[in-house]
mmCIF file of C-alpha atoms in Angstrom:
data_model
loop_
_atom_site.group_PDB
_atom_site.id
_atom_site.type_symbol
_atom_site.label_atom_id
_atom_site.label_comp_id
_atom_site.label_asym_id
_atom_site.label_seq_id
_atom_site.Cartn_x
_atom_site.Cartn_y
_atom_site.Cartn_z
ATOM 1 C CA UNK A 1 112.574 74.489 68.101
ATOM 2 C CA UNK A 2 109.075 74.189 66.603
ATOM 3 C CA UNK A 3 107.555 75.589 69.798
ATOM 4 C CA UNK A 4 109.869 78.601 69.651
ATOM 5 C CA UNK A 5 108.981 79.233 66.020
ATOM 6 C CA UNK A 6 105.284 78.962 66.812
ATOM 7 C CA UNK A 7 105.638 81.497 69.640
ATOM 8 C CA UNK A 8 107.540 83.895 67.390
ATOM 9 C CA UNK A 9 104.881 83.499 64.707
ATOM 10 C CA UNK A 10 102.179 84.162 67.296
ATOM 11 C CA UNK A 11 103.924 87.294 68.576
ATOM 12 C CA UNK A 12 104.923 88.666 65.179
ATOM 13 C CA UNK A 13 101.624 90.556 64.555
ATOM 14 C CA UNK A 14 102.043 92.350 67.886
ATOM 15 C CA UNK A 15 105.660 93.234 67.085
ATOM 16 C CA UNK A 16 104.522 94.685 63.769
ATOM 17 C CA UNK A 17 101.891 96.689 65.648
ATOM 18 C CA UNK A 18 104.576 98.049 67.999
ATOM 19 C CA UNK A 19 106.621 99.200 65.013
ATOM 20 C CA UNK A 20 103.482 100.809 63.581
ATOM 21 C CA UNK A 21 102.869 102.674 66.848
ATOM 22 C CA UNK A 22 106.473 103.898 66.898
ATOM 23 C CA UNK A 23 106.076 105.084 63.306
ATOM 24 C CA UNK A 24 102.812 106.887 64.113
ATOM 25 C CA UNK A 25 104.334 108.574 67.156
ATOM 26 C CA UNK A 26 107.367 109.908 65.302
ATOM 27 C CA UNK A 27 105.352 110.827 62.207
ATOM 28 C CA UNK A 28 102.893 112.904 64.197
ATOM 29 C CA UNK A 29 105.672 114.576 66.173
ATOM 30 C CA UNK A 30 108.121 114.640 63.258
ATOM 31 C CA UNK A 31 109.640 118.033 64.265
ATOM 32 C CA UNK A 32 111.385 116.094 67.043
ATOM 33 C CA UNK A 33 113.568 114.545 64.351
ATOM 34 C CA UNK A 34 114.683 118.053 63.400
ATOM 35 C CA UNK A 35 115.759 118.825 66.954
ATOM 36 C CA UNK A 36 112.701 120.959 67.673
ATOM 37 C CA UNK A 37 110.684 120.795 70.867
ATOM 38 C CA UNK A 38 107.163 121.645 71.897
ATOM 39 C CA UNK A 39 106.821 124.722 74.097
ATOM 40 C CA UNK A 40 104.495 123.775 76.951
ATOM 41 C CA UNK A 41 103.160 126.401 79.349
ATOM 42 C CA UNK A 42 103.051 124.182 82.430
ATOM 43 C CA UNK A 43 106.654 123.075 81.895
ATOM 44 C CA UNK A 44 107.742 126.736 81.936
ATOM 45 C CA UNK A 45 105.681 127.311 85.072
ATOM 46 C CA UNK A 46 107.193 124.200 86.618
ATOM 47 C CA UNK A 47 110.674 125.645 86.217
ATOM 48 C CA UNK A 48 109.658 128.476 88.516
ATOM 49 C CA UNK A 49 107.713 126.280 90.932
ATOM 50 C CA UNK A 50 110.529 123.797 91.338
ATOM 51 C CA UNK A 51 113.422 126.268 91.618
ATOM 52 C CA UNK A 52 113.503 126.275 95.421
ATOM 53 C CA UNK A 53 113.535 122.457 95.533
ATOM 54 C CA UNK A 54 116.189 122.167 92.817
ATOM 55 C CA UNK A 55 118.396 124.820 94.457
ATOM 56 C CA UNK A 56 118.159 122.943 97.755
ATOM 57 C CA UNK A 57 119.078 119.668 96.011
ATOM 58 C CA UNK A 58 122.107 121.214 94.341
ATOM 59 C CA UNK A 59 123.260 122.911 97.558
ATOM 60 C CA UNK A 60 122.833 119.965 99.932
ATOM 61 C CA UNK A 61 122.576 116.825 97.806
ATOM 62 C CA UNK A 62 119.363 115.999 99.682
ATOM 63 C CA UNK A 63 115.713 116.006 98.706
ATOM 64 C CA UNK A 64 113.371 118.651 100.108
ATOM 65 C CA UNK A 65 109.982 117.197 100.971
ATOM 66 C CA UNK A 66 108.289 120.581 101.358
ATOM 67 C CA UNK A 67 108.388 123.794 99.356
ATOM 68 C CA UNK A 68 107.223 127.281 100.263
ATOM 69 C CA UNK A 69 107.261 128.483 96.641
ATOM 70 C CA UNK A 70 103.730 127.329 95.838
ATOM 71 C CA UNK A 71 100.525 128.484 97.495
ATOM 72 C CA UNK A 72 101.035 128.596 101.281
ATOM 73 C CA UNK A 73 103.507 125.738 101.031
ATOM 74 C CA UNK A 74 102.938 122.219 99.763
ATOM 75 C CA UNK A 75 104.570 118.754 99.589
ATOM 76 C CA UNK A 76 107.537 118.892 97.220
ATOM 77 C CA UNK A 77 106.830 115.392 95.860
ATOM 78 C CA UNK A 78 104.014 116.940 93.837
ATOM 79 C CA UNK A 79 106.541 119.196 92.088
ATOM 80 C CA UNK A 80 110.083 117.817 91.988
ATOM 81 C CA UNK A 81 111.313 115.029 94.222
ATOM 82 C CA UNK A 82 113.778 112.469 92.906
ATOM 83 C CA UNK A 83 114.027 108.916 94.196
ATOM 84 C CA UNK A 84 116.890 107.046 92.602
ATOM 85 C CA UNK A 85 115.916 103.896 94.493
ATOM 86 C CA UNK A 86 112.550 103.697 92.709
ATOM 87 C CA UNK A 87 113.020 100.998 90.075
ATOM 88 C CA UNK A 88 109.765 101.873 88.298
ATOM 89 C CA UNK A 89 111.580 104.735 86.554
ATOM 90 C CA UNK A 90 113.586 102.137 84.639
ATOM 91 C CA UNK A 91 110.413 100.256 83.687
ATOM 92 C CA UNK A 92 109.071 103.507 82.217
ATOM 93 C CA UNK A 93 112.222 103.896 80.105
ATOM 94 C CA UNK A 94 111.883 100.325 78.851
ATOM 95 C CA UNK A 95 108.214 100.485 77.829
ATOM 96 C CA UNK A 96 108.666 103.875 76.142
ATOM 97 C CA UNK A 97 111.758 102.540 74.335
ATOM 98 C CA UNK A 98 113.688 105.656 75.294
ATOM 99 C CA UNK A 99 111.562 107.787 72.961
ATOM 100 C CA UNK A 100 111.691 111.567 73.430
ATOM 101 C CA UNK A 101 108.780 113.562 74.780
ATOM 102 C CA UNK A 102 106.039 114.008 73.593
ATOM 103 C CA UNK A 103 106.316 111.110 71.106
ATOM 104 C CA UNK A 104 106.657 108.753 74.069
ATOM 105 C CA UNK A 105 103.280 109.870 75.402
ATOM 106 C CA UNK A 106 101.498 109.190 72.116
ATOM 107 C CA UNK A 107 103.199 105.787 72.036
ATOM 108 C CA UNK A 108 101.950 105.035 75.573
ATOM 109 C CA UNK A 109 98.396 106.088 74.635
ATOM 110 C CA UNK A 110 98.498 103.663 71.711
ATOM 111 C CA UNK A 111 100.187 100.827 73.573
ATOM 112 C CA UNK A 112 98.009 101.007 76.681
ATOM 113 C CA UNK A 113 94.678 100.822 74.876
ATOM 114 C CA UNK A 114 95.955 98.197 72.453
ATOM 115 C CA UNK A 115 96.909 95.987 75.422
ATOM 116 C CA UNK A 116 93.445 96.477 76.923
ATOM 117 C CA UNK A 117 91.608 95.558 73.718
ATOM 118 C CA UNK A 118 93.797 92.516 73.049
ATOM 119 C CA UNK A 119 93.226 91.378 76.650
ATOM 120 C CA UNK A 120 89.491 91.593 75.921
ATOM 121 C CA UNK A 121 90.116 89.171 73.028
ATOM 122 C CA UNK A 122 89.445 91.738 70.328
ATOM 123 C CA UNK A 123 91.138 90.905 67.026
ATOM 124 C CA UNK A 124 94.530 92.617 66.930
ATOM 125 C CA UNK A 125 93.651 94.485 63.730
ATOM 126 C CA UNK A 126 90.540 95.981 65.306
ATOM 127 C CA UNK A 127 92.598 96.618 68.442
ATOM 128 C CA UNK A 128 94.945 98.782 66.366
ATOM 129 C CA UNK A 129 91.997 100.822 65.110
ATOM 130 C CA UNK A 130 90.627 101.171 68.643
ATOM 131 C CA UNK A 131 94.032 102.175 70.012
ATOM 132 C CA UNK A 132 94.440 104.866 67.363
ATOM 133 C CA UNK A 133 90.918 106.183 68.046
ATOM 134 C CA UNK A 134 91.688 106.322 71.766
ATOM 135 C CA UNK A 135 95.156 107.856 71.395
ATOM 136 C CA UNK A 136 93.981 110.603 69.071
ATOM 137 C CA UNK A 137 91.262 111.838 71.408
ATOM 138 C CA UNK A 138 91.572 115.619 71.185
ATOM 139 C CA UNK A 139 91.837 116.139 74.944
ATOM 140 C CA UNK A 140 94.926 113.940 75.160
ATOM 141 C CA UNK A 141 96.768 116.320 72.836
ATOM 142 C CA UNK A 142 95.401 119.399 74.581
ATOM 143 C CA UNK A 143 97.003 118.306 77.849
ATOM 144 C CA UNK A 144 100.300 117.557 76.081
ATOM 145 C CA UNK A 145 100.329 121.046 74.554
ATOM 146 C CA UNK A 146 99.519 122.497 77.976
ATOM 147 C CA UNK A 147 102.384 120.561 79.536
ATOM 148 C CA UNK A 148 100.302 118.319 81.811
ATOM 149 C CA UNK A 149 102.851 115.535 81.595
ATOM 150 C CA UNK A 150 101.912 113.675 84.778
ATOM 151 C CA UNK A 151 98.242 113.624 83.743
ATOM 152 C CA UNK A 152 99.126 112.307 80.285
ATOM 153 C CA UNK A 153 101.237 109.503 81.764
ATOM 154 C CA UNK A 154 98.522 108.581 84.270
ATOM 155 C CA UNK A 155 95.874 108.407 81.523
ATOM 156 C CA UNK A 156 98.142 106.240 79.360
ATOM 157 C CA UNK A 157 98.621 103.720 82.174
ATOM 158 C CA UNK A 158 94.905 103.440 83.019
ATOM 159 C CA UNK A 159 94.032 100.876 80.289
ATOM 160 C CA UNK A 160 97.047 98.770 81.316
ATOM 161 C CA UNK A 161 95.822 98.598 84.918
ATOM 162 C CA UNK A 162 92.296 97.638 83.826
ATOM 163 C CA UNK A 163 93.689 94.960 81.495
ATOM 164 C CA UNK A 164 95.805 93.473 84.308
ATOM 165 C CA UNK A 165 92.862 93.405 86.727
ATOM 166 C CA UNK A 166 90.574 91.734 84.183
ATOM 167 C CA UNK A 167 93.309 89.187 83.448
ATOM 168 C CA UNK A 168 93.507 88.379 87.164
ATOM 169 C CA UNK A 169 89.741 87.879 87.333
ATOM 170 C CA UNK A 170 90.060 85.186 84.663
ATOM 171 C CA UNK A 171 91.850 82.997 87.191
ATOM 172 C CA UNK A 172 95.433 83.895 86.282
ATOM 173 C CA UNK A 173 96.085 84.831 89.894
ATOM 174 C CA UNK A 174 99.895 84.806 90.034
ATOM 175 C CA UNK A 175 100.705 86.414 86.679
ATOM 176 C CA UNK A 176 97.683 88.688 86.889
ATOM 177 C CA UNK A 177 98.703 89.787 90.369
ATOM 178 C CA UNK A 178 102.223 90.606 89.208
ATOM 179 C CA UNK A 179 100.934 92.541 86.198
ATOM 180 C CA UNK A 180 98.425 94.407 88.358
ATOM 181 C CA UNK A 181 101.131 95.336 90.866
ATOM 182 C CA UNK A 182 103.408 96.528 88.058
ATOM 183 C CA UNK A 183 100.785 98.607 86.242
ATOM 184 C CA UNK A 184 99.463 100.122 89.477
ATOM 185 C CA UNK A 185 103.047 101.034 90.364
ATOM 186 C CA UNK A 186 103.356 102.789 86.995
ATOM 187 C CA UNK A 187 100.089 104.620 87.651
ATOM 188 C CA UNK A 188 101.212 105.796 91.081
ATOM 189 C CA UNK A 189 104.648 106.728 89.728
ATOM 190 C CA UNK A 190 102.922 109.028 87.219
ATOM 191 C CA UNK A 191 101.967 111.056 90.320
ATOM 192 C CA UNK A 192 98.612 112.466 89.237
ATOM 193 C CA UNK A 193 96.129 111.838 92.033
ATOM 194 C CA UNK A 194 93.080 113.059 90.105
ATOM 195 C CA UNK A 195 93.447 110.521 87.296
ATOM 196 C CA UNK A 196 94.388 107.756 89.740
ATOM 197 C CA UNK A 197 91.189 108.555 91.660
ATOM 198 C CA UNK A 198 89.149 108.166 88.468
ATOM 199 C CA UNK A 199 90.907 104.860 87.841
ATOM 200 C CA UNK A 200 89.980 103.689 91.344
ATOM 201 C CA UNK A 201 86.314 104.428 90.566
ATOM 202 C CA UNK A 202 86.540 102.369 87.362
ATOM 203 C CA UNK A 203 88.122 99.449 89.240
ATOM 204 C CA UNK A 204 85.458 99.725 91.949
ATOM 205 C CA UNK A 205 82.710 99.339 89.332
ATOM 206 C CA UNK A 206 84.529 96.381 87.740
ATOM 207 C CA UNK A 207 84.865 94.782 91.177
ATOM 208 C CA UNK A 208 81.181 95.253 91.982
ATOM 209 C CA UNK A 209 80.089 93.772 88.647
ATOM 210 C CA UNK A 210 82.427 90.804 89.113
ATOM 211 C CA UNK A 211 81.191 90.302 92.684
ATOM 212 C CA UNK A 212 77.549 90.174 91.586
ATOM 213 C CA UNK A 213 78.464 87.824 88.732
ATOM 214 C CA UNK A 214 80.339 85.466 91.080
ATOM 215 C CA UNK A 215 77.578 85.665 93.674
ATOM 216 C CA UNK A 216 74.990 84.532 91.144
ATOM 217 C CA UNK A 217 77.299 81.675 90.149
ATOM 218 C CA UNK A 218 77.762 80.696 93.812
#
């Protein structure tokens, strides 16, 4: 019983931080509470781009993997392809607590960077400040207003992936491996290859630094 109480006491600051992040997200996007929604240009464009794929889905019950509606034709998975068997979609719903868009994106910005800073053993209070500074980067709101939802999700997951990789390098192979697999799956599920490419470059640099460090230590 004492051990359980100690664990709860240890986790309580982080739970308070989560509540703070939820409060910040809904305060900033308070019109959501009035039933309003943000008009996003790319979402309107997406409705046109995805119409052929959606019409095919409704007519046949199957997923089209190619669409002729964009450019000279392109893979439909970059526009609108559903995969009910992909369990990562449920993980996304859990970590965003079912929050509506775009409050869920601000929450992910905050949560992702907070996890990274805490994993780097930064005091949780300073981690809150760092997470807020990261989340309120102007560009992150510009892409939300523009409707770049996949990019916003991919950016939000980047710090989580880095945190998981660094945790693995500390010798926590099993748990770190599981967390890395999970966060990478979230990153890939976001389906924004540009941001995932940038993440790969970051991980490559981390790997090279760690390799040199380990090499010097034999």
